[in-house]
Amino acid sequence: QVQLVESGGGSVQAGGSLRLSCAASGYTYSDGCMAWFRQAPGKEREGVAAIYPRGGSTYYADSVKGRFTISQDTAKNTVYLQMNSLKPEDTAMYYCAAGILRCGSAWYTGLTYDYWGQGTQVTVSS
Protein backbone atom coordinates (compact mmCIF):
# COMPACT_ATOMS: atom_id res chain seq x y z
CA GLN A 1 0.00 0.00 0.00
CA VAL A 2 1.43 3.32 -1.07
CA GLN A 3 1.54 6.03 1.54
CA LEU A 4 2.70 9.61 1.21
CA VAL A 5 2.94 11.45 4.50
CA GLU A 6 3.52 15.20 4.47
CA SER A 7 4.80 17.24 7.37
CA GLY A 8 6.32 20.63 8.06
CA GLY A 9 3.41 22.96 7.42
CA GLY A 10 2.53 25.78 9.75
CA SER A 11 2.01 29.50 10.13
CA VAL A 12 4.69 32.02 9.29
CA GLN A 13 4.96 35.73 8.59
CA ALA A 14 5.63 37.05 5.12
CA GLY A 15 9.29 36.75 4.25
CA GLY A 16 9.72 33.68 6.40
CA SER A 17 10.61 30.10 5.49
CA LEU A 18 9.21 26.61 5.91
CA ARG A 19 10.39 23.18 4.82
CA LEU A 20 7.85 20.56 3.88
CA SER A 21 8.66 16.85 3.88
CA CYS A 22 6.97 13.98 2.07
CA ALA A 23 7.89 10.48 3.18
CA ALA A 24 6.96 7.75 0.70
CA SER A 25 6.38 4.11 1.56
CA GLY A 26 5.09 1.13 -0.39
CA TYR A 27 6.27 2.82 -3.56
CA THR A 28 9.29 2.34 -5.80
CA TYR A 29 10.58 5.77 -5.06
CA SER A 30 13.01 6.26 -7.91
CA ASP A 31 10.74 5.22 -10.77
CA GLY A 32 8.30 8.06 -11.05
CA CYS A 33 7.83 11.77 -10.83
CA MET A 34 7.21 13.26 -7.41
CA ALA A 35 5.70 16.67 -6.91
CA TRP A 36 4.18 19.23 -4.64
CA PHE A 37 0.80 20.76 -5.38
CA ARG A 38 -1.17 23.35 -3.51
CA GLN A 39 -4.76 24.44 -3.33
CA ALA A 40 -6.10 27.57 -1.72
CA PRO A 41 -9.80 27.97 -0.84
CA GLY A 42 -11.80 28.81 -3.92
CA LYS A 43 -8.87 28.24 -6.26
CA GLU A 44 -7.81 25.41 -8.52
CA ARG A 45 -5.08 23.00 -7.54
CA GLU A 46 -1.70 24.24 -8.73
CA GLY A 47 1.46 22.31 -9.46
CA VAL A 48 4.27 23.93 -7.48
CA ALA A 49 7.38 21.83 -8.10
CA ALA A 50 8.39 18.36 -9.22
CA ILE A 51 11.45 16.15 -9.18
CA TYR A 52 12.40 12.99 -11.02
CA PRO A 53 14.32 11.00 -8.41
CA ARG A 54 16.31 8.89 -10.87
CA GLY A 55 18.02 11.81 -12.53
CA GLY A 56 17.29 14.66 -10.16
CA SER A 57 15.65 16.86 -12.79
CA THR A 58 13.49 19.53 -11.22
CA TYR A 59 10.55 21.60 -12.40
CA TYR A 60 8.96 24.72 -10.93
CA ALA A 61 5.92 26.87 -11.39
CA ASP A 62 6.79 30.42 -12.41
CA SER A 63 5.14 31.72 -9.24
CA VAL A 64 7.71 30.01 -7.01
CA LYS A 65 10.90 30.04 -9.09
CA GLY A 66 13.80 31.45 -7.14
CA ARG A 67 11.95 31.07 -3.82
CA PHE A 68 11.15 27.36 -3.52
CA THR A 69 13.51 24.42 -3.90
CA ILE A 70 12.50 20.79 -4.28
CA SER A 71 15.02 18.17 -3.23
CA GLN A 72 15.22 14.55 -2.24
CA ASP A 73 16.86 12.11 0.13
CA THR A 74 16.77 8.82 -1.73
CA ALA A 75 17.96 6.87 1.29
CA LYS A 76 14.90 8.04 3.19
CA ASN A 77 12.46 7.94 0.25
CA THR A 78 11.66 11.53 1.11
CA VAL A 79 11.08 14.64 -0.95
CA TYR A 80 11.39 18.11 0.50
CA LEU A 81 10.10 21.53 -0.45
CA GLN A 82 12.14 24.37 0.97
CA MET A 83 10.04 27.52 0.82
CA ASN A 84 11.77 30.87 1.32
CA SER A 85 10.56 34.45 1.01
CA LEU A 86 7.03 33.29 1.62
CA LYS A 87 4.17 35.53 0.57
CA PRO A 88 0.54 35.64 1.74
CA GLU A 89 -0.48 34.28 -1.67
CA ASP A 90 1.47 31.10 -0.88
CA THR A 91 -1.16 30.27 1.73
CA ALA A 92 -2.73 26.93 0.79
CA MET A 93 -2.99 23.26 1.58
CA TYR A 94 0.12 21.62 0.16
CA TYR A 95 -0.05 18.07 -1.16
CA CYS A 96 2.63 15.59 -2.09
CA ALA A 97 2.01 13.49 -5.19
CA ALA A 98 3.78 10.52 -6.76
CA GLY A 99 3.49 9.02 -10.20
CA ILE A 100 4.64 5.81 -11.82
CA LEU A 101 6.12 7.54 -14.86
CA ARG A 102 8.95 10.01 -15.16
CA CYS A 103 8.24 13.74 -15.10
CA GLY A 104 7.37 15.32 -18.40
CA SER A 105 5.97 18.49 -19.84
CA ALA A 106 2.71 17.83 -18.00
CA TRP A 107 4.33 17.57 -14.58
CA TYR A 108 2.10 20.34 -13.26
CA THR A 109 -1.16 18.53 -13.99
CA GLY A 110 -2.77 16.25 -11.44
CA LEU A 111 -3.38 13.56 -14.03
CA THR A 112 0.35 12.77 -14.05
CA TYR A 113 0.18 11.34 -10.52
CA ASP A 114 -1.24 8.17 -9.08
CA TYR A 115 -0.84 8.71 -5.36
CA TRP A 116 -1.54 11.66 -3.10
CA GLY A 117 -0.82 12.58 0.49
CA GLN A 118 -3.34 14.01 2.92
CA GLY A 119 -1.92 17.53 2.77
CA THR A 120 -0.29 19.96 5.15
CA GLN A 121 -1.50 23.52 5.69
CA VAL A 122 0.75 26.50 5.06
CA THR A 123 -0.45 29.91 6.22
CA VAL A 124 1.51 33.08 5.52
CA SER A 125 0.42 36.27 7.26
CA SER A 126 1.24 39.77 6.09
Tab-separated table of C-alpha atoms in Angstrom:
chain	number	residue	atom	x	y	z
A	1	GLN	CA	0.000	0.000	0.000
A	2	VAL	CA	1.428	3.321	-1.068
A	3	GLN	CA	1.543	6.030	1.535
A	4	LEU	CA	2.698	9.608	1.207
A	5	VAL	CA	2.944	11.453	4.496
A	6	GLU	CA	3.521	15.196	4.475
A	7	SER	CA	4.801	17.242	7.371
A	8	GLY	CA	6.316	20.628	8.057
A	9	GLY	CA	3.411	22.962	7.423
A	10	GLY	CA	2.529	25.784	9.750
A	11	SER	CA	2.009	29.495	10.133
A	12	VAL	CA	4.689	32.022	9.294
A	13	GLN	CA	4.957	35.727	8.589
A	14	ALA	CA	5.631	37.053	5.122
A	15	GLY	CA	9.289	36.748	4.247
A	16	GLY	CA	9.716	33.677	6.402
A	17	SER	CA	10.606	30.102	5.494
A	18	LEU	CA	9.213	26.614	5.908
A	19	ARG	CA	10.391	23.184	4.817
A	20	LEU	CA	7.853	20.559	3.877
A	21	SER	CA	8.663	16.855	3.878
A	22	CYS	CA	6.969	13.981	2.074
A	23	ALA	CA	7.891	10.478	3.177
A	24	ALA	CA	6.961	7.749	0.700
A	25	SER	CA	6.385	4.108	1.560
A	26	GLY	CA	5.092	1.129	-0.395
A	27	TYR	CA	6.274	2.819	-3.562
A	28	THR	CA	9.285	2.339	-5.804
A	29	TYR	CA	10.577	5.768	-5.061
A	30	SER	CA	13.012	6.263	-7.911
A	31	ASP	CA	10.745	5.222	-10.771
A	32	GLY	CA	8.300	8.063	-11.048
A	33	CYS	CA	7.826	11.775	-10.833
A	34	MET	CA	7.213	13.258	-7.409
A	35	ALA	CA	5.697	16.669	-6.915
A	36	TRP	CA	4.178	19.226	-4.637
A	37	PHE	CA	0.804	20.764	-5.382
A	38	ARG	CA	-1.168	23.350	-3.507
A	39	GLN	CA	-4.760	24.439	-3.332
A	40	ALA	CA	-6.104	27.575	-1.723
A	41	PRO	CA	-9.797	27.974	-0.840
A	42	GLY	CA	-11.802	28.807	-3.916
A	43	LYS	CA	-8.868	28.238	-6.259
A	44	GLU	CA	-7.809	25.412	-8.522
A	45	ARG	CA	-5.083	23.000	-7.545
A	46	GLU	CA	-1.699	24.243	-8.727
A	47	GLY	CA	1.459	22.312	-9.458
A	48	VAL	CA	4.272	23.926	-7.476
A	49	ALA	CA	7.376	21.834	-8.096
A	50	ALA	CA	8.391	18.362	-9.223
A	51	ILE	CA	11.448	16.149	-9.178
A	52	TYR	CA	12.403	12.989	-11.016
A	53	PRO	CA	14.320	11.004	-8.412
A	54	ARG	CA	16.314	8.888	-10.867
A	55	GLY	CA	18.024	11.813	-12.527
A	56	GLY	CA	17.290	14.660	-10.155
A	57	SER	CA	15.646	16.856	-12.790
A	58	THR	CA	13.486	19.530	-11.217
A	59	TYR	CA	10.554	21.595	-12.396
A	60	TYR	CA	8.957	24.723	-10.931
A	61	ALA	CA	5.916	26.875	-11.388
A	62	ASP	CA	6.791	30.421	-12.410
A	63	SER	CA	5.144	31.718	-9.243
A	64	VAL	CA	7.709	30.009	-7.011
A	65	LYS	CA	10.902	30.037	-9.092
A	66	GLY	CA	13.795	31.454	-7.136
A	67	ARG	CA	11.953	31.072	-3.816
A	68	PHE	CA	11.150	27.362	-3.519
A	69	THR	CA	13.513	24.423	-3.896
A	70	ILE	CA	12.501	20.792	-4.280
A	71	SER	CA	15.017	18.173	-3.232
A	72	GLN	CA	15.221	14.549	-2.243
A	73	ASP	CA	16.856	12.113	0.127
A	74	THR	CA	16.767	8.817	-1.733
A	75	ALA	CA	17.965	6.865	1.291
A	76	LYS	CA	14.896	8.045	3.195
A	77	ASN	CA	12.461	7.943	0.246
A	78	THR	CA	11.655	11.531	1.114
A	79	VAL	CA	11.081	14.639	-0.951
A	80	TYR	CA	11.392	18.109	0.498
A	81	LEU	CA	10.100	21.528	-0.450
A	82	GLN	CA	12.136	24.373	0.966
A	83	MET	CA	10.044	27.521	0.817
A	84	ASN	CA	11.771	30.870	1.317
A	85	SER	CA	10.564	34.452	1.007
A	86	LEU	CA	7.029	33.287	1.619
A	87	LYS	CA	4.168	35.526	0.573
A	88	PRO	CA	0.539	35.640	1.736
A	89	GLU	CA	-0.475	34.278	-1.671
A	90	ASP	CA	1.473	31.095	-0.877
A	91	THR	CA	-1.164	30.269	1.734
A	92	ALA	CA	-2.730	26.929	0.787
A	93	MET	CA	-2.987	23.262	1.583
A	94	TYR	CA	0.117	21.618	0.162
A	95	TYR	CA	-0.050	18.069	-1.164
A	96	CYS	CA	2.630	15.585	-2.088
A	97	ALA	CA	2.009	13.494	-5.194
A	98	ALA	CA	3.781	10.522	-6.756
A	99	GLY	CA	3.495	9.024	-10.198
A	100	ILE	CA	4.641	5.808	-11.824
A	101	LEU	CA	6.116	7.538	-14.865
A	102	ARG	CA	8.953	10.009	-15.164
A	103	CYS	CA	8.240	13.740	-15.095
A	104	GLY	CA	7.373	15.321	-18.401
A	105	SER	CA	5.974	18.495	-19.841
A	106	ALA	CA	2.713	17.828	-18.002
A	107	TRP	CA	4.332	17.573	-14.581
A	108	TYR	CA	2.103	20.343	-13.256
A	109	THR	CA	-1.156	18.533	-13.986
A	110	GLY	CA	-2.771	16.252	-11.439
A	111	LEU	CA	-3.381	13.561	-14.034
A	112	THR	CA	0.353	12.775	-14.052
A	113	TYR	CA	0.178	11.337	-10.518
A	114	ASP	CA	-1.239	8.167	-9.084
A	115	TYR	CA	-0.836	8.709	-5.364
A	116	TRP	CA	-1.536	11.661	-3.100
A	117	GLY	CA	-0.824	12.577	0.488
A	118	GLN	CA	-3.338	14.013	2.923
A	119	GLY	CA	-1.918	17.526	2.766
A	120	THR	CA	-0.286	19.962	5.147
A	121	GLN	CA	-1.496	23.523	5.694
A	122	VAL	CA	0.754	26.502	5.059
A	123	THR	CA	-0.450	29.905	6.216
A	124	VAL	CA	1.510	33.083	5.519
A	125	SER	CA	0.417	36.266	7.256
A	126	SER	CA	1.243	39.771	6.092
